[in-house]
Structures are given as C-alpha cells and as structure tokens.
Amino acid sequence: MKIICIGRNYTEHIAELENEKPVDPVIFMKSDTSILLKKQPFFIPDFSKEIHHEVEVLVKINKLGKYIDQKFAHKYYNEISVGVDFTARDLQSKLKAKGLPWEKAKAFDGSAVVGKWISKDQFEDINNLNFKLEKNNEVVQQGNTKQMLWKIDELIAYVSQYFTLKIGDIIFTGTPAGVGKVNADERLTGYLEGQQLFSILVK
C-alpha cells in the first residue's frame, strides 16, 4: 500500500507557513514504514529538534482505480479517519531552501499516525466534518472539511491521474492551521465529529 499526502489544502495553514497558494493540489508520499504501529508511542527522531504535528482527515481506498471521474470518486472509499502527519520542520525548511525533495522530513519511520477507521455512512456530509487534535487535553488544531481548497472526491480524481489507486491506499487530505512542535511526554488525541479515533504518547 502507499500513503498519498496532500499539502497546502487549507488557506490558513498556507498563510501560517508563509507558503504560496497552489494552483493544483500539492502531492507528496510517505512509505509504508511511516505508519506508527498500533499502541506504540511516537519517538522523536534524533535528526530533528522541531517535529510538528499536522492533524488530517484520512481516506482509505477500497477498490482499484485510475483516471477516476470526480462524480464516481465517492465509490472508491467507505471508511475515513483522522491521523497525524508528523513533520521534521527544521529539516524540511533546509531541504526546501535547497530545492530538494521533502521525504526525509515527511516520510521517516513512524511519521504517520492512522486512527481507527469508521464508516463514512454515519455522516450526512463528508464535506462538512469537524475534526481536532488535542495536546494534553487542550485543543491545538481544529478544522472542518468544508475549508478544504480541494474536497475529498476532487482529490481522489486528481491523484488518480498520476497514480493508480489500490485497495488499502491511504490519502492524507491536508492539515488546517495550528501546526506546532511536539515534546516528550505529551499526549496527542484526535477526534472526528466528537469521536476519539487515536491517542498516542510522544517520547
């Protein structure tokens, strides 16, 4: 399986990192070893002193697809969740300054938290879902999928132009404003429409 991540999909997050608003979705990848194993803490890697949390809504692909029409994109996923795209911001800044790829800052082992999967059928509107991240029981990030520059079905159609989507592939749909540094002994908890879907300890 592969993890396809969307960058710069929320206007306020683009502004907080002083990035340029993209014309098309920004795509980057994480490896399968990026997934943080269940019931494991997240260990801050030695190569970074500035690991940031980025909470996101996740979509799990349930059928093979290529060049998917947007009007049929809803048929390619049944389950959604929330997760964290951990980012070595200091390393990413250095790589970006040199025009180099981001993989070392984004796709390192354990950098992708995947919450519990739940059926999308329990929600009336996928494009109006509240989600949030708490750090030690205080809200540090919150957003709504209606704030996305490109909605979930648009992303699936766009991504499938470049990559064949396979069963089990995961799409990270972008993060809202409020990203910030994580420190040892903090607990991160993610919610979708009030449902807790993950809780991890930082070490």
PDB file of C-alpha atoms in Angstrom:
ATOM      1  CA  MET A   1       0.000   0.000   0.000  1.00  0.00           C
ATOM      2  CA  LYS A   2       1.035   3.612  -0.334  1.00  0.00           C
ATOM      3  CA  ILE A   3       0.324   6.803   1.585  1.00  0.00           C
ATOM      4  CA  ILE A   4      -0.523   9.794  -0.582  1.00  0.00           C
ATOM      5  CA  CYS A   5      -0.428  13.138   1.208  1.00  0.00           C
ATOM      6  CA  ILE A   6      -1.887  16.464   0.151  1.00  0.00           C
ATOM      7  CA  GLY A   7      -0.113  19.651   1.145  1.00  0.00           C
ATOM      8  CA  ARG A   8      -1.449  23.211   1.287  1.00  0.00           C
ATOM      9  CA  ASN A   9      -5.135  22.328   1.216  1.00  0.00           C
ATOM     10  CA  TYR A  10      -6.265  24.824   3.886  1.00  0.00           C
ATOM     11  CA  THR A  11      -5.824  28.559   3.296  1.00  0.00           C
ATOM     12  CA  GLU A  12      -4.998  29.494   6.895  1.00  0.00           C
ATOM     13  CA  HIS A  13      -2.304  26.803   7.095  1.00  0.00           C
ATOM     14  CA  ILE A  14      -0.749  28.097   3.859  1.00  0.00           C
ATOM     15  CA  ALA A  15      -0.602  31.543   5.452  1.00  0.00           C
ATOM     16  CA  GLU A  16       0.914  30.387   8.746  1.00  0.00           C
ATOM     17  CA  LEU A  17       3.822  28.727   6.941  1.00  0.00           C
ATOM     18  CA  GLU A  18       4.096  31.660   4.506  1.00  0.00           C
ATOM     19  CA  ASN A  19       3.720  29.357   1.519  1.00  0.00           C
ATOM     20  CA  GLU A  20       2.344  30.233  -1.873  1.00  0.00           C
ATOM     21  CA  LYS A  21      -1.241  29.199  -2.603  1.00  0.00           C
ATOM     22  CA  PRO A  22      -1.007  26.357  -5.169  1.00  0.00           C
ATOM     23  CA  VAL A  23      -2.826  26.208  -8.483  1.00  0.00           C
ATOM     24  CA  ASP A  24      -3.121  22.407  -8.216  1.00  0.00           C
ATOM     25  CA  PRO A  25      -3.016  20.078  -5.210  1.00  0.00           C
ATOM     26  CA  VAL A  26       0.473  19.543  -3.781  1.00  0.00           C
ATOM     27  CA  ILE A  27       1.218  15.816  -3.547  1.00  0.00           C
ATOM     28  CA  PHE A  28       3.927  14.004  -1.622  1.00  0.00           C
ATOM     29  CA  MET A  29       4.274  10.402  -0.482  1.00  0.00           C
ATOM     30  CA  LYS A  30       5.032   8.521   2.698  1.00  0.00           C
ATOM     31  CA  SER A  31       6.362   4.967   2.792  1.00  0.00           C
ATOM     32  CA  ASP A  32       4.518   2.058   4.399  1.00  0.00           C
ATOM     33  CA  THR A  33       7.093   2.111   7.222  1.00  0.00           C
ATOM     34  CA  SER A  34       5.900   5.634   8.036  1.00  0.00           C
ATOM     35  CA  ILE A  35       2.830   4.181   9.747  1.00  0.00           C
ATOM     36  CA  LEU A  36       3.151   4.292  13.522  1.00  0.00           C
ATOM     37  CA  LEU A  37       2.386   0.840  14.865  1.00  0.00           C
ATOM     38  CA  LYS A  38      -0.740   0.454  16.984  1.00  0.00           C
ATOM     39  CA  LYS A  39      -0.283   1.032  20.737  1.00  0.00           C
ATOM     40  CA  GLN A  40       3.248   2.329  20.142  1.00  0.00           C
ATOM     41  CA  PRO A  41       4.439   5.766  21.280  1.00  0.00           C
ATOM     42  CA  PHE A  42       5.888   8.243  18.803  1.00  0.00           C
ATOM     43  CA  PHE A  43       9.623   8.618  19.382  1.00  0.00           C
ATOM     44  CA  ILE A  44      11.090  11.984  18.429  1.00  0.00           C
ATOM     45  CA  PRO A  45      13.907  11.163  15.975  1.00  0.00           C
ATOM     46  CA  ASP A  46      17.486  12.192  16.687  1.00  0.00           C
ATOM     47  CA  PHE A  47      17.805  14.109  13.403  1.00  0.00           C
ATOM     48  CA  SER A  48      15.260  16.795  14.291  1.00  0.00           C
ATOM     49  CA  LYS A  49      14.721  19.292  17.083  1.00  0.00           C
ATOM     50  CA  GLU A  50      11.428  20.568  15.676  1.00  0.00           C
ATOM     51  CA  ILE A  51       8.876  17.846  14.982  1.00  0.00           C
ATOM     52  CA  HIS A  52       5.470  19.359  14.217  1.00  0.00           C
ATOM     53  CA  HIS A  53       2.033  17.764  14.452  1.00  0.00           C
ATOM     54  CA  GLU A  54      -0.353  18.097  11.488  1.00  0.00           C
ATOM     55  CA  VAL A  55      -3.794  16.573  12.070  1.00  0.00           C
ATOM     56  CA  GLU A  56      -5.660  15.461   8.947  1.00  0.00           C
ATOM     57  CA  VAL A  57      -8.750  13.632   7.746  1.00  0.00           C
ATOM     58  CA  LEU A  58      -7.806  10.299   6.164  1.00  0.00           C
ATOM     59  CA  VAL A  59      -9.481   8.259   3.454  1.00  0.00           C
ATOM     60  CA  LYS A  60      -8.855   4.543   2.794  1.00  0.00           C
ATOM     61  CA  ILE A  61      -9.238   3.414  -0.818  1.00  0.00           C
ATOM     62  CA  ASN A  62     -11.377   0.280  -1.229  1.00  0.00           C
ATOM     63  CA  LYS A  63     -11.117  -0.519  -4.967  1.00  0.00           C
ATOM     64  CA  LEU A  64      -8.663  -0.290  -7.824  1.00  0.00           C
ATOM     65  CA  GLY A  65      -8.920   2.934  -9.779  1.00  0.00           C
ATOM     66  CA  LYS A  66      -7.180   5.009 -12.436  1.00  0.00           C
ATOM     67  CA  TYR A  67      -8.383   8.223 -14.127  1.00  0.00           C
ATOM     68  CA  ILE A  68     -11.383   8.302 -11.780  1.00  0.00           C
ATOM     69  CA  ASP A  69     -14.129  10.741 -12.699  1.00  0.00           C
ATOM     70  CA  GLN A  70     -14.941  13.043  -9.789  1.00  0.00           C
ATOM     71  CA  LYS A  71     -18.626  12.106  -9.875  1.00  0.00           C
ATOM     72  CA  PHE A  72     -17.673   8.459  -9.241  1.00  0.00           C
ATOM     73  CA  ALA A  73     -14.926   9.129  -6.676  1.00  0.00           C
ATOM     74  CA  HIS A  74     -17.271   8.510  -3.717  1.00  0.00           C
ATOM     75  CA  LYS A  75     -17.427   4.843  -4.731  1.00  0.00           C
ATOM     76  CA  TYR A  76     -13.709   4.367  -4.069  1.00  0.00           C
ATOM     77  CA  TYR A  77     -13.810   4.718  -0.280  1.00  0.00           C
ATOM     78  CA  ASN A  78     -16.105   3.542   2.511  1.00  0.00           C
ATOM     79  CA  GLU A  79     -14.047   4.451   5.562  1.00  0.00           C
ATOM     80  CA  ILE A  80     -12.497   7.625   6.916  1.00  0.00           C
ATOM     81  CA  SER A  81     -10.435   8.533   9.946  1.00  0.00           C
ATOM     82  CA  VAL A  82      -8.107  11.170  11.343  1.00  0.00           C
ATOM     83  CA  GLY A  83      -4.364  10.946  11.734  1.00  0.00           C
ATOM     84  CA  VAL A  84      -1.169  12.925  12.119  1.00  0.00           C
ATOM     85  CA  ASP A  85       1.410  13.784   9.502  1.00  0.00           C
ATOM     86  CA  PHE A  86       4.496  14.311  11.672  1.00  0.00           C
ATOM     87  CA  THR A  87       6.914  16.717  10.013  1.00  0.00           C
ATOM     88  CA  ALA A  88      10.551  17.476  10.828  1.00  0.00           C
ATOM     89  CA  ARG A  89      10.048  21.194  10.186  1.00  0.00           C
ATOM     90  CA  ASP A  90      13.690  22.183  10.666  1.00  0.00           C
ATOM     91  CA  LEU A  91      14.839  19.545   8.197  1.00  0.00           C
ATOM     92  CA  GLN A  92      12.027  20.364   5.771  1.00  0.00           C
ATOM     93  CA  SER A  93      12.999  24.049   5.781  1.00  0.00           C
ATOM     94  CA  LYS A  94      16.597  23.188   4.906  1.00  0.00           C
ATOM     95  CA  LEU A  95      15.519  20.857   2.098  1.00  0.00           C
ATOM     96  CA  LYS A  96      13.039  23.380   0.669  1.00  0.00           C
ATOM     97  CA  ALA A  97      15.661  26.124   0.723  1.00  0.00           C
ATOM     98  CA  LYS A  98      17.878  23.956  -1.487  1.00  0.00           C
ATOM     99  CA  GLY A  99      15.024  22.902  -3.766  1.00  0.00           C
ATOM    100  CA  LEU A 100      15.341  19.290  -2.611  1.00  0.00           C
ATOM    101  CA  PRO A 101      12.586  16.696  -2.011  1.00  0.00           C
ATOM    102  CA  TRP A 102      10.899  16.527   1.407  1.00  0.00           C
ATOM    103  CA  GLU A 103      10.948  12.772   2.020  1.00  0.00           C
ATOM    104  CA  LYS A 104      13.471  12.820   4.859  1.00  0.00           C
ATOM    105  CA  ALA A 105      11.318  15.361   6.707  1.00  0.00           C
ATOM    106  CA  LYS A 106       7.949  13.771   5.955  1.00  0.00           C
ATOM    107  CA  ALA A 107       8.291  10.038   5.312  1.00  0.00           C
ATOM    108  CA  PHE A 108      10.569   8.862   8.116  1.00  0.00           C
ATOM    109  CA  ASP A 109       9.611   5.785  10.151  1.00  0.00           C
ATOM    110  CA  GLY A 110       6.644   6.374  12.441  1.00  0.00           C
ATOM    111  CA  SER A 111       5.736   9.733  10.897  1.00  0.00           C
ATOM    112  CA  ALA A 112       2.145   8.764  10.016  1.00  0.00           C
ATOM    113  CA  VAL A 113      -0.453   8.201  12.710  1.00  0.00           C
ATOM    114  CA  VAL A 114      -3.539   6.402  11.383  1.00  0.00           C
ATOM    115  CA  GLY A 115      -6.601   6.469  13.619  1.00  0.00           C
ATOM    116  CA  LYS A 116      -9.416   3.946  13.868  1.00  0.00           C
ATOM    117  CA  TRP A 117     -11.361   3.613  10.626  1.00  0.00           C
ATOM    118  CA  ILE A 118     -15.086   4.371  10.706  1.00  0.00           C
ATOM    119  CA  SER A 119     -17.803   4.151   8.070  1.00  0.00           C
ATOM    120  CA  LYS A 120     -18.455   7.334   6.123  1.00  0.00           C
ATOM    121  CA  ASP A 121     -22.136   6.338   6.011  1.00  0.00           C
ATOM    122  CA  GLN A 122     -22.667   7.588   9.560  1.00  0.00           C
ATOM    123  CA  PHE A 123     -22.135  11.162   8.360  1.00  0.00           C
ATOM    124  CA  GLU A 124     -24.608  13.200   6.337  1.00  0.00           C
ATOM    125  CA  ASP A 125     -21.985  15.269   4.525  1.00  0.00           C
ATOM    126  CA  ILE A 126     -18.336  14.285   4.096  1.00  0.00           C
ATOM    127  CA  ASN A 127     -17.627  17.900   3.116  1.00  0.00           C
ATOM    128  CA  ASN A 128     -18.796  19.235   6.485  1.00  0.00           C
ATOM    129  CA  LEU A 129     -16.918  17.271   9.149  1.00  0.00           C
ATOM    130  CA  ASN A 130     -15.345  18.788  12.246  1.00  0.00           C
ATOM    131  CA  PHE A 131     -12.039  17.364  13.413  1.00  0.00           C
ATOM    132  CA  LYS A 132      -9.487  18.362  16.010  1.00  0.00           C
ATOM    133  CA  LEU A 133      -6.245  17.476  17.740  1.00  0.00           C
ATOM    134  CA  GLU A 134      -5.745  17.792  21.476  1.00  0.00           C
ATOM    135  CA  LYS A 135      -2.362  18.007  23.165  1.00  0.00           C
ATOM    136  CA  ASN A 136      -2.594  17.070  26.853  1.00  0.00           C
ATOM    137  CA  ASN A 137      -6.373  17.668  26.703  1.00  0.00           C
ATOM    138  CA  GLU A 138      -6.055  21.147  25.161  1.00  0.00           C
ATOM    139  CA  VAL A 139      -7.203  21.772  21.581  1.00  0.00           C
ATOM    140  CA  VAL A 140      -4.234  22.769  19.409  1.00  0.00           C
ATOM    141  CA  GLN A 141      -5.672  22.213  15.931  1.00  0.00           C
ATOM    142  CA  GLN A 142      -9.214  22.149  14.623  1.00  0.00           C
ATOM    143  CA  GLY A 143     -10.780  22.314  11.218  1.00  0.00           C
ATOM    144  CA  ASN A 144     -13.719  21.372   9.045  1.00  0.00           C
ATOM    145  CA  THR A 145     -13.565  19.565   5.716  1.00  0.00           C
ATOM    146  CA  LYS A 146     -15.633  22.367   4.148  1.00  0.00           C
ATOM    147  CA  GLN A 147     -12.489  24.526   4.480  1.00  0.00           C
ATOM    148  CA  MET A 148     -10.537  22.348   2.044  1.00  0.00           C
ATOM    149  CA  LEU A 149      -9.428  24.020  -1.169  1.00  0.00           C
ATOM    150  CA  TRP A 150      -9.930  20.645  -2.863  1.00  0.00           C
ATOM    151  CA  LYS A 151     -12.583  18.343  -1.411  1.00  0.00           C
ATOM    152  CA  ILE A 152     -12.090  14.608  -0.909  1.00  0.00           C
ATOM    153  CA  ASP A 153     -13.710  13.495  -4.176  1.00  0.00           C
ATOM    154  CA  GLU A 154     -11.753  16.126  -6.108  1.00  0.00           C
ATOM    155  CA  LEU A 155      -8.522  14.854  -4.566  1.00  0.00           C
ATOM    156  CA  ILE A 156      -9.253  11.235  -5.458  1.00  0.00           C
ATOM    157  CA  ALA A 157      -9.976  12.203  -9.073  1.00  0.00           C
ATOM    158  CA  TYR A 158      -6.847  14.348  -9.281  1.00  0.00           C
ATOM    159  CA  VAL A 159      -4.463  11.877  -7.631  1.00  0.00           C
ATOM    160  CA  SER A 160      -5.722   9.024  -9.830  1.00  0.00           C
ATOM    161  CA  GLN A 161      -4.494  10.867 -12.921  1.00  0.00           C
ATOM    162  CA  TYR A 162      -0.935  10.240 -11.742  1.00  0.00           C
ATOM    163  CA  PHE A 163      -1.094   7.157  -9.524  1.00  0.00           C
ATOM    164  CA  THR A 164      -3.200   4.030  -9.782  1.00  0.00           C
ATOM    165  CA  LEU A 165      -5.130   3.801  -6.531  1.00  0.00           C
ATOM    166  CA  LYS A 166      -5.121   0.362  -4.956  1.00  0.00           C
ATOM    167  CA  ILE A 167      -7.103  -1.276  -2.172  1.00  0.00           C
ATOM    168  CA  GLY A 168      -5.674  -0.178   1.169  1.00  0.00           C
ATOM    169  CA  ASP A 169      -4.019   3.005  -0.076  1.00  0.00           C
ATOM    170  CA  ILE A 170      -4.458   5.930   2.312  1.00  0.00           C
ATOM    171  CA  ILE A 171      -4.904   9.580   1.386  1.00  0.00           C
ATOM    172  CA  PHE A 172      -3.970  12.264   3.930  1.00  0.00           C
ATOM    173  CA  THR A 173      -6.143  15.195   2.832  1.00  0.00           C
ATOM    174  CA  GLY A 174      -4.221  18.140   4.301  1.00  0.00           C
ATOM    175  CA  THR A 175      -3.962  19.969   7.607  1.00  0.00           C
ATOM    176  CA  PRO A 176      -5.654  23.117   8.925  1.00  0.00           C
ATOM    177  CA  ALA A 177      -3.864  25.942  10.751  1.00  0.00           C
ATOM    178  CA  GLY A 178      -2.384  25.417  14.204  1.00  0.00           C
ATOM    179  CA  VAL A 179       0.539  23.104  13.492  1.00  0.00           C
ATOM    180  CA  GLY A 180       3.126  23.137  16.232  1.00  0.00           C
ATOM    181  CA  LYS A 181       6.026  21.446  17.952  1.00  0.00           C
ATOM    182  CA  VAL A 182       5.622  18.232  19.925  1.00  0.00           C
ATOM    183  CA  ASN A 183       7.662  17.436  23.014  1.00  0.00           C
ATOM    184  CA  ALA A 184       8.402  14.317  25.016  1.00  0.00           C
ATOM    185  CA  ASP A 185       5.692  13.159  27.443  1.00  0.00           C
ATOM    186  CA  GLU A 186       2.874  14.919  25.600  1.00  0.00           C
ATOM    187  CA  ARG A 187      -0.261  13.003  24.652  1.00  0.00           C
ATOM    188  CA  LEU A 188      -1.899  13.673  21.282  1.00  0.00           C
ATOM    189  CA  THR A 189      -5.545  12.737  20.791  1.00  0.00           C
ATOM    190  CA  GLY A 190      -7.500  13.024  17.554  1.00  0.00           C
ATOM    191  CA  TYR A 191     -11.250  13.422  17.093  1.00  0.00           C
ATOM    192  CA  LEU A 192     -13.652  13.331  14.145  1.00  0.00           C
ATOM    193  CA  GLU A 193     -17.119  14.722  14.843  1.00  0.00           C
ATOM    194  CA  GLY A 194     -16.546  14.156  18.555  1.00  0.00           C
ATOM    195  CA  GLN A 195     -15.362  10.565  18.192  1.00  0.00           C
ATOM    196  CA  GLN A 196     -11.892   9.819  19.537  1.00  0.00           C
ATOM    197  CA  LEU A 197     -10.023   7.872  16.857  1.00  0.00           C
ATOM    198  CA  PHE A 198      -6.468   7.870  18.198  1.00  0.00           C
ATOM    199  CA  SER A 199      -4.462   8.717  21.297  1.00  0.00           C
ATOM    200  CA  ILE A 200      -0.673   8.463  21.326  1.00  0.00           C
ATOM    201  CA  LEU A 201       2.164   9.348  23.658  1.00  0.00           C
ATOM    202  CA  VAL A 202       5.227  11.264  22.496  1.00  0.00           C
ATOM    203  CA  LYS A 203       8.581  10.026  23.776  1.00  0.00           C
TER     204      LYS A 203
END
